[in-house]
Coordinates of C-alpha atoms in Angstrom, one line a residue:
M28 CA -9.2 -21.6 23.3
K29 CA -6.7 -20.2 25.7
A30 CA -3.1 -19.2 25.2
L31 CA -0.5 -20.2 27.8
I32 CA 2.5 -17.9 27.5
R33 CA 5.8 -18.3 29.3
P34 CA 7.8 -15.0 29.6
A35 CA 10.4 -14.6 26.8
Q36 CA 12.1 -11.9 24.9
L37 CA 11.0 -11.4 21.3
H38 CA 13.5 -11.0 18.4
G39 CA 13.9 -11.2 14.7
S40 CA 11.9 -9.4 12.0
I41 CA 8.1 -9.2 11.4
K42 CA 6.2 -7.7 8.4
T43 CA 3.0 -6.1 9.3
V44 CA -0.3 -7.6 8.1
A45 CA -2.5 -5.8 5.5
S46 CA -4.6 -2.9 6.8
K47 CA -8.2 -4.0 7.2
S48 CA -9.3 -0.4 7.3
Q49 CA -7.9 0.2 3.8
A50 CA -9.1 -3.2 2.6
H51 CA -12.7 -2.4 3.6
R52 CA -12.7 0.8 1.7
M53 CA -11.1 -0.6 -1.5
L54 CA -13.5 -3.6 -1.6
I55 CA -16.6 -1.3 -1.3
C56 CA -15.4 1.0 -4.0
A57 CA -14.4 -1.8 -6.3
A58 CA -17.8 -3.5 -5.9
F59 CA -19.5 -0.5 -7.6
A60 CA -16.9 0.4 -10.2
D61 CA -17.3 0.3 -13.9
K62 CA -15.1 -2.8 -14.4
S63 CA -13.2 -5.4 -12.4
T64 CA -10.4 -4.5 -9.9
D65 CA -7.5 -6.6 -8.5
I66 CA -6.7 -5.8 -4.9
V67 CA -3.5 -7.2 -3.5
C68 CA -4.2 -8.0 0.2
E69 CA -1.6 -10.3 1.6
E70 CA -3.5 -11.3 4.7
L71 CA -7.2 -11.8 5.5
S72 CA -9.1 -11.4 8.7
L73 CA -12.7 -12.1 9.8
D74 CA -13.5 -8.4 9.4
I75 CA -12.2 -8.2 5.8
K76 CA -14.0 -11.4 5.0
A77 CA -17.2 -9.9 6.4
T78 CA -17.1 -6.9 4.0
A79 CA -16.2 -9.2 1.0
G80 CA -19.1 -11.5 2.0
C81 CA -21.6 -8.7 2.2
L82 CA -20.6 -7.4 -1.2
S83 CA -20.8 -10.9 -2.6
A84 CA -24.3 -11.3 -1.2
M85 CA -25.3 -8.0 -2.9
G86 CA -24.1 -9.4 -6.3
A87 CA -20.4 -8.7 -6.6
D88 CA -18.3 -11.6 -7.9
I89 CA -15.4 -11.6 -5.4
S90 CA -12.7 -14.2 -5.4
Y91 CA -9.4 -14.5 -3.6
N92 CA -6.3 -16.0 -5.2
E93 CA -4.2 -17.6 -2.4
D94 CA -1.1 -17.7 -4.7
K95 CA -1.3 -14.0 -5.7
K96 CA -2.7 -12.9 -2.3
S97 CA -5.2 -10.9 -4.3
F98 CA -8.9 -10.2 -4.6
R99 CA -10.5 -10.1 -8.0
V100 CA -13.6 -7.9 -7.7
I101 CA -16.1 -8.0 -10.6
P102 CA -18.6 -5.3 -9.7
I103 CA -22.3 -5.5 -8.9
D104 CA -24.8 -5.1 -11.8
R105 CA -26.8 -2.3 -10.3
K106 CA -29.6 -2.9 -12.8
S107 CA -30.5 -6.0 -10.7
F108 CA -31.7 -3.6 -8.0
G109 CA -34.5 -2.4 -10.1
D110 CA -36.4 -5.6 -9.1
T111 CA -38.7 -4.4 -6.3
N112 CA -39.1 -7.9 -5.0
K113 CA -35.3 -8.4 -4.6
K114 CA -34.3 -9.1 -1.0
I115 CA -30.8 -9.9 0.3
T116 CA -29.2 -11.0 3.6
I117 CA -25.8 -9.7 4.6
D118 CA -23.8 -10.9 7.6
V119 CA -21.5 -8.2 9.0
G120 CA -20.0 -10.5 11.7
E121 CA -18.6 -8.4 14.5
S122 CA -17.2 -5.7 12.3
G123 CA -18.4 -2.2 13.2
S124 CA -16.8 -0.8 10.1
T125 CA -18.6 -3.2 7.8
L126 CA -22.0 -2.4 9.4
R127 CA -21.5 1.3 9.4
F128 CA -20.2 1.4 5.8
M129 CA -22.8 -1.0 4.4
L130 CA -25.9 0.5 6.0
P131 CA -25.9 3.8 4.0
V132 CA -24.8 1.8 0.9
V133 CA -27.8 -0.6 0.9
A134 CA -30.1 2.3 1.8
A135 CA -28.8 4.2 -1.2
L136 CA -29.4 1.2 -3.5
G137 CA -33.0 0.8 -2.2
V138 CA -32.7 -3.0 -1.8
D139 CA -34.6 -4.7 1.0
T140 CA -31.8 -6.0 3.2
H141 CA -31.7 -8.2 6.3
I142 CA -28.5 -7.5 8.3
V143 CA -27.1 -10.2 10.7
M144 CA -24.8 -9.0 13.5
H145 CA -22.7 -11.0 16.1
G146 CA -21.1 -10.3 19.4
R147 CA -21.7 -6.9 21.0
L148 CA -22.2 -5.3 17.6
A149 CA -26.0 -5.1 17.8
D150 CA -25.6 -3.1 21.1
R151 CA -23.2 -0.6 19.6
P152 CA -24.8 2.8 18.8
L153 CA -26.0 3.7 15.3
S154 CA -27.3 7.2 16.2
P155 CA -27.3 9.8 14.6
L156 CA -26.6 7.8 11.4
W157 CA -29.9 5.9 11.9
E158 CA -32.0 9.1 12.1
E159 CA -30.3 10.8 9.2
L160 CA -30.9 7.7 6.9
E161 CA -34.6 7.7 8.0
A162 CA -34.9 11.4 7.3
H163 CA -33.9 10.7 3.7
G164 CA -36.2 7.8 2.9
A165 CA -34.7 4.7 4.5
V166 CA -36.9 2.5 6.7
L167 CA -34.8 0.8 9.5
T168 CA -36.0 -1.8 11.9
K169 CA -34.0 -3.2 14.8
N170 CA -35.0 -6.8 15.8
D171 CA -34.6 -8.6 19.0
D172 CA -32.3 -11.3 17.6
S173 CA -29.3 -9.2 16.8
T174 CA -30.5 -8.4 13.3
M175 CA -32.0 -5.4 11.5
D176 CA -33.9 -4.8 8.4
V177 CA -33.5 -2.0 5.8
S178 CA -36.0 -0.9 3.2
G179 CA -36.9 2.3 1.4
R180 CA -34.4 4.3 -0.6
L181 CA -32.3 7.3 0.1
K182 CA -33.0 10.5 -1.8
G183 CA -31.9 14.1 -1.7
S184 CA -28.6 15.9 -1.9
E185 CA -28.1 17.5 1.5
Y186 CA -27.2 15.4 4.6
T187 CA -26.0 16.3 8.1
I188 CA -24.1 14.2 10.6
A189 CA -22.4 14.7 14.0
A190 CA -18.6 14.3 13.4
D191 CA -17.8 13.6 17.1
V192 CA -19.5 10.2 17.4
S193 CA -17.9 8.0 14.7
S194 CA -15.9 8.7 11.6
Q195 CA -17.4 5.5 10.2
F196 CA -20.8 7.2 9.9
I197 CA -19.2 9.9 7.7
S198 CA -17.3 7.3 5.6
G199 CA -20.5 5.3 5.1
L200 CA -22.4 8.3 3.8
L201 CA -19.6 9.2 1.5
F202 CA -19.5 5.7 0.0
A203 CA -23.2 6.0 -0.6
A204 CA -23.1 9.4 -2.2
P205 CA -22.4 8.2 -5.8
L206 CA -25.1 5.6 -5.4
V207 CA -28.0 7.9 -4.4
A208 CA -30.0 8.1 -7.6
E209 CA -32.4 10.9 -6.7
K210 CA -30.1 13.9 -6.2
E211 CA -31.1 17.3 -7.4
A212 CA -27.6 18.7 -7.0
D213 CA -24.1 17.8 -5.8
F214 CA -24.1 15.6 -2.7
K215 CA -23.3 17.7 0.4
L216 CA -22.6 16.4 3.8
K217 CA -22.5 18.9 6.7
L218 CA -20.4 17.9 9.7
T219 CA -21.4 19.2 13.1
G220 CA -19.2 19.2 16.3
Q221 CA -15.6 18.4 16.5
I222 CA -14.3 15.8 14.1
E223 CA -13.1 12.5 15.6
S224 CA -10.5 10.2 14.0
I225 CA -9.9 12.6 11.1
N226 CA -7.3 10.2 9.6
Y227 CA -9.9 7.5 9.0
I228 CA -12.0 10.1 7.1
L229 CA -8.9 11.0 5.0
M230 CA -8.4 7.3 4.3
T231 CA -11.9 7.3 2.8
F232 CA -11.2 10.4 0.7
D233 CA -8.1 8.6 -0.6
A234 CA -9.9 5.4 -1.4
L235 CA -12.7 7.3 -3.2
K236 CA -10.2 9.3 -5.2
S237 CA -8.5 6.0 -6.3
F238 CA -11.8 5.1 -7.9
G239 CA -12.4 8.5 -9.5
V240 CA -14.7 10.0 -6.8
E241 CA -13.3 13.3 -5.5
V242 CA -14.4 14.7 -2.1
K243 CA -14.1 18.4 -1.7
R244 CA -14.0 20.0 1.7
D245 CA -15.1 23.5 2.5
N246 CA -14.8 23.9 6.3
D247 CA -17.5 21.7 7.7
I248 CA -19.1 20.8 4.3
L249 CA -18.0 17.7 2.3
S250 CA -19.2 17.6 -1.3
I251 CA -19.2 15.0 -4.1
A252 CA -20.2 15.9 -7.7
R253 CA -23.8 14.9 -8.6
N254 CA -22.5 12.8 -11.5
A255 CA -19.6 11.1 -9.7
R256 CA -19.2 7.4 -10.5
Y257 CA -16.8 4.7 -9.3
V258 CA -14.1 4.1 -11.9
S259 CA -11.7 1.2 -11.4
P260 CA -8.0 1.9 -11.3
G261 CA -7.4 -1.7 -12.4
E262 CA -5.1 -2.8 -9.5
L263 CA -4.4 -1.6 -6.0
T264 CA -2.4 -2.9 -3.1
V265 CA -3.5 -2.8 0.6
E266 CA -0.7 -1.3 2.6
G267 CA 0.6 -2.6 6.0
D268 CA -1.6 -2.0 9.0
W269 CA -0.3 0.4 11.6
S270 CA -3.0 -0.7 14.1
N271 CA -1.7 -4.2 14.3
G272 CA 1.9 -3.2 13.7
A273 CA 1.6 -1.3 16.9
F274 CA 1.7 -4.5 18.9
W275 CA 5.2 -5.3 17.5
I276 CA 6.4 -1.7 17.8
C277 CA 5.6 -1.7 21.5
A278 CA 7.0 -5.2 22.0
A279 CA 10.2 -4.0 20.3
A280 CA 10.5 -1.2 22.9
M281 CA 10.1 -3.7 25.8
T282 CA 12.3 -6.6 24.6
S283 CA 16.0 -6.7 25.3
D284 CA 16.6 -8.4 21.9
K285 CA 16.4 -6.7 18.5
L286 CA 12.9 -6.8 16.9
D287 CA 12.5 -5.1 13.5
V288 CA 9.0 -4.2 12.2
T289 CA 8.7 -3.9 8.5
G290 CA 6.1 -3.3 5.8
L291 CA 4.8 0.0 7.1
N292 CA 4.2 3.1 5.0
Y293 CA 5.5 6.1 7.0
D294 CA 3.6 8.5 4.6
S295 CA 0.3 6.6 5.3
M296 CA -2.9 8.3 6.1
Q297 CA -3.5 5.8 8.9
G298 CA -3.9 7.7 12.1
D299 CA -2.3 4.9 14.1
K300 CA 1.1 5.6 12.7
A301 CA 1.2 8.0 15.7
V302 CA 2.3 4.9 17.7
I303 CA 5.9 5.9 16.9
E304 CA 5.6 9.3 18.5
L305 CA 3.5 8.0 21.4
R306 CA 5.9 5.2 22.1
D307 CA 8.7 7.7 22.4
R308 CA 6.7 9.9 24.7
I309 CA 5.7 7.1 27.0
T310 CA 9.2 5.7 27.3
A311 CA 11.0 9.0 27.6
K312 CA 12.6 9.6 31.0
R313 CA 10.5 12.0 33.1
N314 CA 10.3 13.3 36.6
A315 CA 8.2 11.4 39.1
D316 CA 5.7 14.3 39.3
N317 CA 5.5 14.7 35.6
A318 CA 2.8 12.5 34.1
C319 CA 2.7 11.6 30.4
I320 CA -0.7 12.6 29.0
I321 CA -1.8 10.7 25.9
D322 CA -4.9 12.2 24.1
A323 CA -6.5 9.1 22.6
K324 CA -9.3 10.9 20.7
N325 CA -7.9 10.1 17.3
V326 CA -6.0 6.8 18.2
P327 CA -8.4 4.9 20.5
D328 CA -7.3 1.5 19.1
L329 CA -3.8 2.0 20.3
V330 CA -4.8 2.4 24.0
P331 CA -4.6 -1.3 25.1
V332 CA -1.1 -1.9 23.9
L333 CA 0.2 1.6 24.8
S334 CA -1.1 0.9 28.3
V335 CA 1.1 -2.2 28.4
L336 CA 4.0 0.0 27.4
A337 CA 3.0 2.4 30.1
A338 CA 3.2 -0.4 32.7
F339 CA 6.8 -1.0 31.5
A340 CA 8.0 2.6 31.4
E341 CA 8.7 4.2 34.8
G342 CA 6.3 6.9 35.8
E343 CA 2.6 7.8 35.3
T344 CA 0.8 7.7 32.0
I345 CA -2.8 9.1 31.7
F346 CA -4.9 8.3 28.7
T347 CA -7.7 10.9 28.0
H348 CA -10.6 11.3 25.5
A349 CA -10.9 7.6 25.2
E350 CA -14.7 7.4 25.9
R351 CA -15.5 5.6 22.6
L352 CA -13.6 2.6 23.9
R353 CA -16.6 1.8 26.0
I354 CA -18.5 0.6 22.9
K355 CA -15.9 -1.5 21.2
E356 CA -15.8 -5.4 21.1
S357 CA -15.6 -5.0 24.9
D358 CA -15.8 -2.1 27.2
R359 CA -12.2 -1.6 26.3
I360 CA -11.4 0.9 29.1
K361 CA -12.7 -1.6 31.7
S362 CA -11.1 -4.7 30.0
T363 CA -7.8 -2.9 29.5
V364 CA -7.6 -1.9 33.2
R365 CA -8.7 -5.4 34.3
M366 CA -6.0 -6.9 32.1
L367 CA -3.3 -4.7 33.6
K368 CA -4.5 -5.4 37.2
E369 CA -4.6 -9.1 36.6
L370 CA -1.0 -9.0 35.5
G371 CA 0.0 -7.0 38.5
A372 CA 0.1 -3.5 37.1
D373 CA -1.1 -0.4 38.9
A374 CA -4.0 0.9 36.8
E375 CA -7.3 2.6 37.3
E376 CA -10.3 3.8 35.2
T377 CA -11.0 7.5 34.8
A378 CA -14.1 9.2 33.5
D379 CA -12.7 9.4 30.0
G380 CA -9.8 6.9 30.0
L381 CA -7.3 5.3 32.4
K382 CA -4.2 5.9 34.4
V383 CA -1.2 3.6 34.6
R384 CA 1.6 3.9 37.1
S385 CA 4.9 2.0 36.9
D386 CA 8.0 1.8 39.1
G387 CA 9.8 0.0 36.3
R388 CA 9.7 -3.4 37.9
K389 CA 8.4 -6.5 36.1
L390 CA 4.7 -7.5 36.3
K391 CA 3.9 -10.8 38.1
G392 CA 1.8 -12.4 35.3
G393 CA -1.6 -14.1 35.7
T394 CA -4.8 -14.9 33.9
V395 CA -6.4 -12.4 31.5
D396 CA -9.9 -12.7 30.1
S397 CA -9.7 -11.1 26.6
C398 CA -13.5 -10.6 26.7
N399 CA -13.4 -11.9 23.1
D400 CA -11.6 -8.6 22.2
H401 CA -8.8 -9.1 19.8
R402 CA -6.8 -6.1 21.0
I403 CA -7.0 -7.2 24.6
A404 CA -5.7 -10.7 23.7
M405 CA -2.8 -9.3 21.7
S406 CA -1.9 -6.7 24.3
A407 CA -1.8 -9.4 27.0
A408 CA 0.6 -11.4 24.8
V409 CA 2.9 -8.4 24.5
A410 CA 2.7 -7.9 28.2
S411 CA 4.1 -11.3 28.8
I412 CA 7.5 -10.0 27.8
I413 CA 7.7 -8.0 31.0
C414 CA 6.1 -10.6 33.3
E415 CA 7.9 -12.9 35.8
N416 CA 5.4 -15.7 35.5
E417 CA 3.1 -17.3 33.0
V418 CA 0.4 -15.3 31.3
E419 CA -2.9 -17.2 30.5
V420 CA -5.1 -15.5 27.9
L421 CA -8.7 -16.7 27.7
T422 CA -10.7 -16.6 24.4
A423 CA -7.4 -16.3 22.7
E424 CA -9.1 -17.0 19.3
A425 CA -10.4 -13.4 19.4
V426 CA -7.3 -12.4 17.4
R427 CA -9.0 -13.9 14.3
K428 CA -11.0 -10.8 14.0
S429 CA -8.1 -8.7 12.7
Y430 CA -4.9 -10.8 12.8
P431 CA -5.5 -14.6 12.5
A432 CA -1.8 -15.4 12.3
F433 CA -0.9 -13.5 15.4
W434 CA -0.1 -16.5 17.6
A435 CA 2.0 -18.1 14.9
D436 CA 3.9 -14.9 14.4
F437 CA 4.3 -14.4 18.1
A438 CA 5.9 -17.9 18.4
R439 CA 8.1 -17.3 15.3
L440 CA 9.5 -14.3 17.0
G441 CA 10.5 -16.3 20.1
G442 CA 7.3 -16.2 22.1
L443 CA 6.7 -19.3 24.2
V444 CA 3.1 -19.9 23.6
E445 CA 0.9 -23.0 23.8
L446 CA -2.6 -22.9 22.5
V447 CA -5.1 -25.1 24.3
D448 CA -8.6 -25.8 23.1

């Protein structure tokens, strides 16, 4: 499917969709709790459905009430995993979070698991998580058909993981901690290197705490009590998503009409709430020789749409420490730069990010290949606001991964978009 977008100003009010990052975490904790949990989640995405589907395949009874916009999660009966002949298949879709969270969990339970992956996910790195799981009893096999197999069972209390590769590795091990049966002491996870995306780790702390599992931090050591168990709080609500709200926040900064963005928690632990500060920095007036430097280490998902804002704001913007974007749904540094260039912006790749230079004039428009990357597709749509001519977005259906209603919301706000199969 492609989206044909004629330039137009956006206006009105938009409520942000539910945070898939928080939904993943709540669903996993609820699936292993002592009783059922209701999770209010007003919007679903392919990634959220992937996590719910995996947990269902493992034995959780998960239903979604369209009227109440809520999940009912009846937890897994862990006694069923005592059957040594039990085997399950889980499909993680293209969700890196789902894969990296579920891998330590199934290894902790000791159930033979066949994992199916899609898109570029099978090519995205799992080291050093892979090696740490194997060192503690898991047996992992990567197959040639974008699948992998997990057997064996985690044991032991002391684990170590590099903190500068992916925060999802840390979160996955923390979710597994209460499920590791053979622990001789409190679970301890030693972090090495500089911590990346600390806010996502804090979101995991918060989700675990909601289910009665407290994570204690002593410098580079995270610990969870040996007898910790998941205890349902009864009902929780998934808050608004800053990552997807960022598209409208940046659009509001570029449109001449008034666009209000609602449904966001300004006290949230989501790291992408930094979009407010970064928006202001990029759009602030500055001297021609004074570049705006954006350190993307903890907010890599914001780079595509912030780069569009940088093409709008006069001056030079340099995004640094964005290397991890190379291993997203696309090589997101390359696809972001390509998007900007195809629309007429002055952009170039750097060793660890990209540079965008703007003289404040409108972009010309053009055809953008989203590379099946949801953030590229949505960023191109936002860029249409400042284009003189039509923007064509290829594989526009990529938005379903995180924001299925994006095109409908874009049109409701005044966007002139036609979707063509």
